[in-house]
Amino acid sequence: MDMPAKASRPSEGQRALAEKLVSGEKPAEPRVVELDASVYIDPLRFEQERRAIFEKWPLLLAPSALLPDNNTAIAHDGYGVPLIISRDGDGRVHVMANVCRHRGTRLIESAGVVSSKRIICPYHAWTYGSDGKLMAIPRADCFPGIDKADRPLMQFPALESGGFIWFAQAPDADFSQVEALAEDMEAFGMSGLHLYRRKTHQVTSNWKQVMDAFLESYHVQRLHAETIAPFFTDGIAAADFIGPHQRAIVGRADYLSDIDRDDWAALRRVLTYTYAFFPTSILIVSPDYINLLVVMPQTVGTCLVEDFMLINEPPQTPQAEAHWERSWELLDGGTFAAEDFRAATLCQRGIESGMVKTVTVGGLEDGIAVFHQRLGSLL
């Protein structure tokens, strides 16, 4: 597992973005962009995205905190590939096929974290280690000529960096743009955080509808009027990019307070950082906790979104537990599920009606335009 980072200062890029916003630097002249509405409903477009992006680019699986202990593993099917994410006895992460090399049986069936010191096939008890190596074949005499060393579980390229676990289906996938995020993630201390809660939501919209919701601040005062809008000032936002990944900040109501921009705690109290990890994940950094949303396309009109809430340490008192439970309900249930994901579904239904041929993106939604332009260039 990554060594826990104990950064007390923002990265150079995080500080520069905050300075840009707090100093009142004038944003670029707003523009209006029309997106072809078919990008959300065309099955051919969805297939092109699957082949050109999801089968080639590194994809985020989970925070490192999902597997805090050695010799543990979990099944993962969100991207349509049966996977095992494991941490071996030395703390190294592996991403492997959840398929036995004997008769193809699924190895790990539960949805939770399990011990992986021995991964035993439920059919014929072929046994694998947490690194995927085949350890034992019952009645090995029945399999003359088979060398266990030649039958490990299929391995996928994987990287643990900045407190996150990534994988790729393509054997030659380039993880350099993932590694470029590490400095910012270490500034948040991602590698040392505790996973408080996780939940997977089924959203009946194209996956890009969910990504769009977190690439703009225009909706905050309108859609979130009853939940988080009071914490923010309308239109106070700034964004830049780390390679293909968008880094954005939204100002809270007291964003002009006279704060030391090197005081990380003070900065996080008045600015909310949001990262759109290309292609399908969102990180929202609240003052004392962090939410990771992993968006996993299923069909042209459906997706899964797994929400992970990360905090500094496990709750030590009933009062702490109640505090984190309220925070979880505010965002996961109240903001994400009831507002953002609902809005994505409503947009999908409207576009599926055929009543609109283009989607209009305005000045406070420029991140959406850039995101779709990048996607289009890869197809």
Short mmCIF file of C-alpha atoms in Angstrom, two decimals:
data_model
loop_
_atom_site.label_atom_id
_atom_site.label_comp_id
_atom_site.label_asym_id
_atom_site.label_seq_id
_atom_site.Cartn_x
_atom_site.Cartn_y
_atom_site.Cartn_z
CA MET A 1 0.00 0.00 0.00
CA ASP A 2 1.18 3.58 -0.64
CA MET A 3 2.93 5.06 2.36
CA PRO A 4 0.49 7.44 4.08
CA ALA A 5 1.09 11.04 3.10
CA LYS A 6 0.93 13.68 5.82
CA ALA A 7 1.00 16.81 3.70
CA SER A 8 0.00 19.99 5.50
CA ARG A 9 0.32 22.28 2.50
CA PRO A 10 -1.37 22.34 -0.90
CA SER A 11 0.59 21.37 -3.98
CA GLU A 12 1.94 24.14 -6.14
CA GLY A 13 -0.88 23.62 -8.65
CA GLN A 14 -3.59 23.58 -5.98
CA ARG A 15 -2.30 26.80 -4.47
CA ALA A 16 -2.00 28.52 -7.86
CA LEU A 17 -5.60 27.64 -8.73
CA ALA A 18 -6.82 28.95 -5.39
CA GLU A 19 -4.84 32.15 -5.86
CA LYS A 20 -6.41 32.59 -9.28
CA LEU A 21 -9.91 32.42 -7.80
CA VAL A 22 -9.41 34.28 -4.55
CA SER A 23 -7.51 37.12 -6.20
CA GLY A 24 -10.49 37.73 -8.47
CA GLU A 25 -8.70 37.01 -11.73
CA LYS A 26 -11.14 37.62 -14.54
CA PRO A 27 -12.31 34.37 -16.17
CA ALA A 28 -12.16 33.79 -19.88
CA GLU A 29 -14.92 35.26 -22.00
CA PRO A 30 -17.89 32.89 -21.73
CA ARG A 31 -18.79 30.86 -24.79
CA VAL A 32 -21.79 28.82 -25.83
CA VAL A 33 -21.24 25.35 -27.28
CA GLU A 34 -23.85 23.08 -28.84
CA LEU A 35 -23.29 19.34 -28.33
CA ASP A 36 -24.99 16.80 -30.56
CA ALA A 37 -27.57 15.12 -28.30
CA SER A 38 -26.93 11.78 -29.99
CA VAL A 39 -23.71 11.32 -28.01
CA TYR A 40 -25.88 10.28 -25.06
CA ILE A 41 -28.22 7.87 -26.85
CA ASP A 42 -26.45 6.44 -29.91
CA PRO A 43 -25.54 2.75 -29.38
CA LEU A 44 -22.83 3.01 -32.04
CA ARG A 45 -21.23 5.93 -30.22
CA PHE A 46 -21.33 3.94 -26.97
CA GLU A 47 -19.59 1.01 -28.66
CA GLN A 48 -16.93 3.36 -30.06
CA GLU A 49 -16.30 4.72 -26.55
CA ARG A 50 -16.03 1.21 -25.16
CA ARG A 51 -13.42 0.15 -27.71
CA ALA A 52 -11.41 3.38 -27.90
CA ILE A 53 -11.47 4.42 -24.26
CA PHE A 54 -12.61 1.78 -21.76
CA GLU A 55 -10.62 -1.01 -23.37
CA LYS A 56 -7.47 1.10 -23.73
CA TRP A 57 -7.24 3.80 -21.05
CA PRO A 58 -6.40 3.27 -17.37
CA LEU A 59 -9.61 3.14 -15.33
CA LEU A 60 -10.00 3.92 -11.64
CA LEU A 61 -11.20 1.00 -9.54
CA ALA A 62 -11.17 2.19 -5.93
CA PRO A 63 -9.27 4.10 -3.27
CA SER A 64 -6.36 2.26 -1.68
CA ALA A 65 -8.35 2.36 1.56
CA LEU A 66 -10.68 -0.31 0.16
CA LEU A 67 -7.92 -2.83 0.88
CA PRO A 68 -6.04 -1.49 3.92
CA ASP A 69 -4.63 -4.88 4.94
CA ASN A 70 -2.28 -7.33 3.23
CA ASN A 71 -3.64 -10.63 1.92
CA THR A 72 -7.10 -9.23 1.23
CA ALA A 73 -9.14 -9.09 -1.96
CA ILE A 74 -12.48 -8.06 -3.40
CA ALA A 75 -14.43 -8.94 -6.54
CA HIS A 76 -15.12 -6.13 -9.02
CA ASP A 77 -17.48 -6.40 -12.00
CA GLY A 78 -18.34 -2.74 -12.62
CA TYR A 79 -16.56 -2.38 -15.96
CA GLY A 80 -18.03 -5.58 -17.40
CA VAL A 81 -14.88 -7.61 -16.76
CA PRO A 82 -14.84 -10.13 -13.85
CA LEU A 83 -11.95 -8.90 -11.71
CA ILE A 84 -10.27 -9.59 -8.41
CA ILE A 85 -8.49 -6.66 -6.78
CA SER A 86 -6.02 -8.02 -4.23
CA ARG A 87 -3.24 -6.88 -1.93
CA ASP A 88 -0.59 -9.55 -1.48
CA GLY A 89 1.49 -10.36 1.58
CA ASP A 90 4.01 -7.65 0.70
CA GLY A 91 1.33 -4.99 0.26
CA ARG A 92 1.48 -4.95 -3.53
CA VAL A 93 -1.79 -4.55 -5.47
CA HIS A 94 -2.81 -6.99 -8.20
CA VAL A 95 -5.77 -6.90 -10.56
CA MET A 96 -6.62 -10.37 -11.87
CA ALA A 97 -9.37 -12.24 -13.67
CA ASN A 98 -11.96 -13.66 -11.29
CA VAL A 99 -11.87 -16.87 -13.33
CA CYS A 100 -10.31 -20.20 -12.34
CA ARG A 101 -7.72 -21.58 -14.74
CA HIS A 102 -9.25 -25.07 -14.46
CA ARG A 103 -12.86 -24.83 -15.65
CA GLY A 104 -13.49 -21.10 -15.59
CA THR A 105 -15.37 -20.96 -12.29
CA ARG A 106 -15.86 -17.60 -10.59
CA LEU A 107 -13.53 -17.60 -7.58
CA ILE A 108 -14.71 -14.80 -5.28
CA GLU A 109 -18.49 -14.49 -5.05
CA SER A 110 -19.09 -12.06 -2.18
CA ALA A 111 -19.36 -8.30 -2.63
CA GLY A 112 -17.20 -7.54 0.40
CA VAL A 113 -13.50 -7.72 1.20
CA VAL A 114 -12.27 -11.25 1.92
CA SER A 115 -9.03 -12.89 3.00
CA SER A 116 -6.91 -13.74 -0.03
CA LYS A 117 -4.00 -15.62 1.46
CA ARG A 118 -5.69 -18.60 -0.18
CA ILE A 119 -8.23 -18.04 -2.95
CA ILE A 120 -9.96 -21.40 -3.28
CA CYS A 121 -12.14 -22.31 -6.25
CA PRO A 122 -15.58 -23.35 -4.94
CA TYR A 123 -15.91 -26.04 -7.62
CA HIS A 124 -12.74 -28.19 -7.48
CA ALA A 125 -10.65 -26.33 -4.87
CA TRP A 126 -7.81 -25.22 -7.11
CA THR A 127 -6.06 -22.75 -4.81
CA TYR A 128 -4.36 -19.46 -5.65
CA GLY A 129 -2.33 -16.98 -3.63
CA SER A 130 -3.13 -13.31 -3.23
CA ASP A 131 -0.69 -12.63 -6.06
CA GLY A 132 -2.61 -14.95 -8.40
CA LYS A 133 -0.08 -17.77 -8.44
CA LEU A 134 -1.54 -21.28 -8.51
CA MET A 135 -0.60 -22.90 -5.19
CA ALA A 136 -2.37 -26.25 -5.21
CA ILE A 137 -4.27 -28.68 -7.44
CA PRO A 138 -6.21 -31.42 -5.62
CA ARG A 139 -5.35 -34.85 -7.02
CA ALA A 140 -2.52 -33.37 -9.04
CA ASP A 141 -1.84 -36.89 -10.35
CA CYS A 142 -4.91 -36.47 -12.54
CA PHE A 143 -3.21 -33.60 -14.41
CA PRO A 144 0.07 -35.04 -15.66
CA GLY A 145 2.37 -32.54 -17.33
CA ILE A 146 0.70 -29.46 -15.85
CA ASP A 147 3.11 -27.11 -14.08
CA LYS A 148 1.41 -24.88 -11.49
CA ALA A 149 3.84 -22.09 -12.40
CA ASP A 150 2.28 -21.97 -15.86
CA ARG A 151 -1.30 -21.49 -14.60
CA PRO A 152 -1.54 -18.22 -12.64
CA LEU A 153 -4.69 -16.14 -12.79
CA MET A 154 -4.78 -13.79 -15.74
CA GLN A 155 -3.19 -10.49 -14.68
CA PHE A 156 -4.14 -6.99 -15.85
CA PRO A 157 -1.82 -3.97 -15.83
CA ALA A 158 -2.39 -2.20 -12.51
CA LEU A 159 -1.01 0.78 -10.63
CA GLU A 160 -1.45 2.05 -7.10
CA SER A 161 -0.62 5.73 -7.00
CA GLY A 162 -1.68 8.70 -4.89
CA GLY A 163 -4.01 6.56 -2.77
CA PHE A 164 -5.92 5.00 -5.69
CA ILE A 165 -5.95 1.67 -7.53
CA TRP A 166 -6.10 1.78 -11.32
CA PHE A 167 -6.14 -0.93 -13.97
CA ALA A 168 -6.27 -1.23 -17.74
CA GLN A 169 -7.45 -3.90 -20.13
CA ALA A 170 -4.81 -3.03 -22.73
CA PRO A 171 -1.42 -4.62 -21.96
CA ASP A 172 0.42 -1.53 -23.23
CA ALA A 173 -1.68 1.07 -21.39
CA ASP A 174 0.15 4.27 -20.44
CA PHE A 175 -0.21 5.14 -16.73
CA SER A 176 1.94 8.29 -16.84
CA GLN A 177 -1.09 10.61 -16.75
CA VAL A 178 -2.30 8.76 -13.66
CA GLU A 179 1.04 9.23 -11.94
CA ALA A 180 0.85 12.96 -12.72
CA LEU A 181 -2.01 13.20 -10.20
CA ALA A 182 0.08 11.87 -7.31
CA GLU A 183 1.38 15.21 -6.01
CA ASP A 184 -2.11 16.65 -5.61
CA MET A 185 -3.46 13.46 -4.08
CA GLU A 186 -0.58 13.26 -1.61
CA ALA A 187 -1.38 16.82 -0.56
CA PHE A 188 -4.78 15.50 0.55
CA GLY A 189 -3.13 12.58 2.34
CA MET A 190 -5.18 10.15 0.27
CA SER A 191 -2.92 7.18 1.00
CA GLY A 192 -3.55 7.41 4.72
CA LEU A 193 -7.33 7.88 4.74
CA HIS A 194 -9.92 5.50 6.20
CA LEU A 195 -12.85 4.21 4.15
CA TYR A 196 -15.95 5.12 6.15
CA ARG A 197 -18.67 3.93 3.78
CA ARG A 198 -19.28 2.89 0.17
CA LYS A 199 -22.40 2.34 -1.90
CA THR A 200 -23.09 1.52 -5.54
CA HIS A 201 -25.93 3.38 -7.25
CA GLN A 202 -27.72 2.24 -10.42
CA VAL A 203 -28.35 5.31 -12.56
CA THR A 204 -30.59 5.12 -15.62
CA SER A 205 -28.61 7.55 -17.73
CA ASN A 206 -25.68 7.54 -20.08
CA TRP A 207 -22.42 7.67 -18.13
CA LYS A 208 -21.55 11.09 -19.57
CA GLN A 209 -24.65 12.62 -17.99
CA VAL A 210 -23.17 11.86 -14.56
CA MET A 211 -19.74 13.18 -15.52
CA ASP A 212 -21.33 16.38 -16.89
CA ALA A 213 -22.95 17.09 -13.53
CA PHE A 214 -19.56 17.41 -11.87
CA LEU A 215 -17.85 19.35 -14.64
CA GLU A 216 -19.75 22.60 -14.03
CA SER A 217 -20.82 24.80 -11.12
CA TYR A 218 -23.83 26.41 -12.84
CA HIS A 219 -26.28 23.98 -11.23
CA VAL A 220 -25.11 24.29 -7.62
CA GLN A 221 -27.38 27.15 -6.54
CA ARG A 222 -30.35 25.74 -8.44
CA LEU A 223 -30.28 21.95 -8.16
CA HIS A 224 -28.75 21.87 -4.66
CA ALA A 225 -30.79 24.74 -3.19
CA GLU A 226 -32.03 22.61 -0.29
CA THR A 227 -28.76 20.77 0.49
CA ILE A 228 -25.30 22.25 -0.14
CA ALA A 229 -26.00 25.50 -2.03
CA PRO A 230 -25.78 27.71 1.12
CA PHE A 231 -22.10 26.79 1.44
CA PHE A 232 -21.22 28.24 -1.97
CA THR A 233 -21.29 31.54 -3.84
CA ASP A 234 -22.85 31.45 -7.31
CA GLY A 235 -20.36 31.57 -10.15
CA ILE A 236 -17.23 31.64 -7.97
CA ALA A 237 -15.19 28.92 -9.64
CA ALA A 238 -11.92 28.26 -11.44
CA ALA A 239 -10.48 25.25 -13.24
CA ASP A 240 -7.37 23.95 -14.94
CA PHE A 241 -6.05 20.59 -16.11
CA ILE A 242 -3.48 17.98 -15.14
CA GLY A 243 -3.08 16.25 -18.48
CA PRO A 244 -6.63 15.09 -19.36
CA HIS A 245 -7.87 15.41 -15.77
CA GLN A 246 -9.81 18.53 -14.76
CA ARG A 247 -9.01 20.20 -11.43
CA ALA A 248 -11.62 22.72 -10.29
CA ILE A 249 -12.50 24.76 -7.22
CA VAL A 250 -15.76 26.32 -6.13
CA GLY A 251 -15.83 29.15 -3.57
CA ARG A 252 -17.79 28.91 -0.38
CA ALA A 253 -19.84 31.86 0.84
CA ASP A 254 -16.91 33.30 2.79
CA TYR A 255 -14.32 32.63 0.07
CA LEU A 256 -12.92 36.18 0.28
CA SER A 257 -11.87 35.73 3.90
CA ASP A 258 -8.35 36.80 4.65
CA ILE A 259 -6.77 33.37 4.79
CA ASP A 260 -3.26 32.06 4.42
CA ARG A 261 -3.29 30.12 1.15
CA ASP A 262 -0.57 27.84 2.53
CA ASP A 263 -2.79 26.88 5.47
CA TRP A 264 -4.36 23.74 4.04
CA ALA A 265 -7.13 23.44 6.63
CA ALA A 266 -8.14 27.07 6.19
CA LEU A 267 -8.06 26.79 2.40
CA ARG A 268 -10.25 23.68 2.43
CA ARG A 269 -12.79 25.44 4.65
CA VAL A 270 -13.50 28.09 2.00
CA LEU A 271 -12.76 26.27 -1.27
CA THR A 272 -14.02 22.90 -2.47
CA TYR A 273 -11.68 21.08 -4.83
CA THR A 274 -13.24 18.75 -7.40
CA TYR A 275 -11.28 16.52 -9.77
CA ALA A 276 -12.68 14.84 -12.87
CA PHE A 277 -10.31 11.93 -13.40
CA PHE A 278 -10.45 11.08 -17.09
CA PRO A 279 -12.41 9.27 -18.26
CA THR A 280 -14.92 8.22 -15.57
CA SER A 281 -14.33 9.30 -11.98
CA ILE A 282 -14.93 12.30 -9.73
CA LEU A 283 -13.22 13.36 -6.48
CA ILE A 284 -14.97 15.92 -4.24
CA VAL A 285 -12.91 17.31 -1.37
CA SER A 286 -14.98 18.67 1.53
CA PRO A 287 -13.34 20.39 4.53
CA ASP A 288 -12.94 17.20 6.60
CA TYR A 289 -13.83 14.30 4.31
CA ILE A 290 -13.54 13.22 0.69
CA ASN A 291 -15.96 11.49 -1.68
CA LEU A 292 -14.81 9.46 -4.67
CA LEU A 293 -17.40 8.65 -7.34
CA VAL A 294 -16.41 5.94 -9.82
CA VAL A 295 -18.71 6.00 -12.85
CA MET A 296 -18.92 2.67 -14.70
CA PRO A 297 -20.81 2.54 -18.03
CA GLN A 298 -23.14 -0.45 -18.46
CA THR A 299 -25.27 0.28 -21.54
CA VAL A 300 -25.84 3.37 -23.64
CA GLY A 301 -28.56 4.43 -21.18
CA THR A 302 -27.37 3.05 -17.84
CA CYS A 303 -24.36 3.24 -15.57
CA LEU A 304 -23.22 2.34 -12.07
CA VAL A 305 -21.75 4.93 -9.72
CA GLU A 306 -19.83 3.71 -6.68
CA ASP A 307 -19.51 6.32 -3.93
CA PHE A 308 -16.64 6.01 -1.46
CA MET A 309 -16.48 8.33 1.57
CA LEU A 310 -13.01 8.72 3.10
CA ILE A 311 -12.12 10.26 6.46
CA ASN A 312 -8.91 10.75 8.45
CA GLU A 313 -9.45 7.90 10.90
CA PRO A 314 -12.13 5.47 12.06
CA PRO A 315 -14.77 7.12 14.30
CA GLN A 316 -13.59 6.95 17.91
CA THR A 317 -16.80 7.96 19.71
CA PRO A 318 -20.58 7.74 19.18
CA GLN A 319 -20.56 11.48 18.56
CA ALA A 320 -17.97 11.08 15.80
CA GLU A 321 -19.96 8.25 14.26
CA ALA A 322 -23.11 10.41 14.25
CA HIS A 323 -21.18 13.29 12.63
CA TRP A 324 -19.89 11.11 9.79
CA GLU A 325 -23.26 9.47 9.32
CA ARG A 326 -24.85 12.90 8.81
CA SER A 327 -22.14 13.84 6.31
CA TRP A 328 -22.65 10.59 4.43
CA GLU A 329 -26.41 11.07 4.23
CA LEU A 330 -26.03 14.71 3.14
CA LEU A 331 -23.91 13.87 0.11
CA ASP A 332 -24.58 10.25 -0.86
CA GLY A 333 -28.31 10.25 -0.29
CA GLY A 334 -29.32 13.89 -0.34
CA THR A 335 -27.00 15.50 -2.89
CA PHE A 336 -25.73 12.76 -5.19
CA ALA A 337 -28.61 10.28 -5.37
CA ALA A 338 -31.61 12.58 -4.93
CA GLU A 339 -30.24 15.51 -6.94
CA ASP A 340 -27.23 14.85 -9.24
CA PHE A 341 -28.14 11.32 -10.32
CA ARG A 342 -31.82 12.23 -10.58
CA ALA A 343 -30.93 15.19 -12.81
CA ALA A 344 -28.80 12.89 -15.01
CA THR A 345 -31.77 10.55 -15.38
CA LEU A 346 -34.14 13.39 -16.25
CA CYS A 347 -31.73 14.69 -18.90
CA GLN A 348 -31.45 11.20 -20.37
CA ARG A 349 -35.23 10.80 -20.57
CA GLY A 350 -35.59 14.16 -22.26
CA ILE A 351 -32.94 13.44 -24.88
CA GLU A 352 -34.33 9.96 -25.53
CA SER A 353 -37.64 11.60 -26.43
CA GLY A 354 -36.03 13.04 -29.55
CA MET A 355 -37.35 16.52 -28.75
CA VAL A 356 -33.89 18.12 -28.69
CA LYS A 357 -31.15 17.62 -31.25
CA THR A 358 -28.43 19.57 -29.48
CA VAL A 359 -27.48 20.24 -25.85
CA THR A 360 -26.51 23.82 -24.99
CA VAL A 361 -23.46 24.39 -22.78
CA GLY A 362 -22.79 27.88 -21.38
CA GLY A 363 -19.98 29.81 -19.74
CA LEU A 364 -20.11 28.17 -16.31
CA GLU A 365 -20.25 24.76 -18.03
CA ASP A 366 -17.10 24.99 -20.11
CA GLY A 367 -15.63 21.89 -18.45
CA ILE A 368 -18.35 19.87 -20.16
CA ALA A 369 -17.42 21.25 -23.57
CA VAL A 370 -13.73 20.45 -23.05
CA PHE A 371 -14.52 16.94 -21.78
CA HIS A 372 -16.70 16.08 -24.79
CA GLN A 373 -14.17 17.55 -27.19
CA ARG A 374 -11.48 15.32 -25.70
CA LEU A 375 -13.69 12.25 -25.88
CA GLY A 376 -14.55 12.96 -29.48
CA SER A 377 -10.90 13.32 -30.45
CA LEU A 378 -10.18 9.78 -29.19
CA LEU A 379 -12.90 8.02 -31.19
#
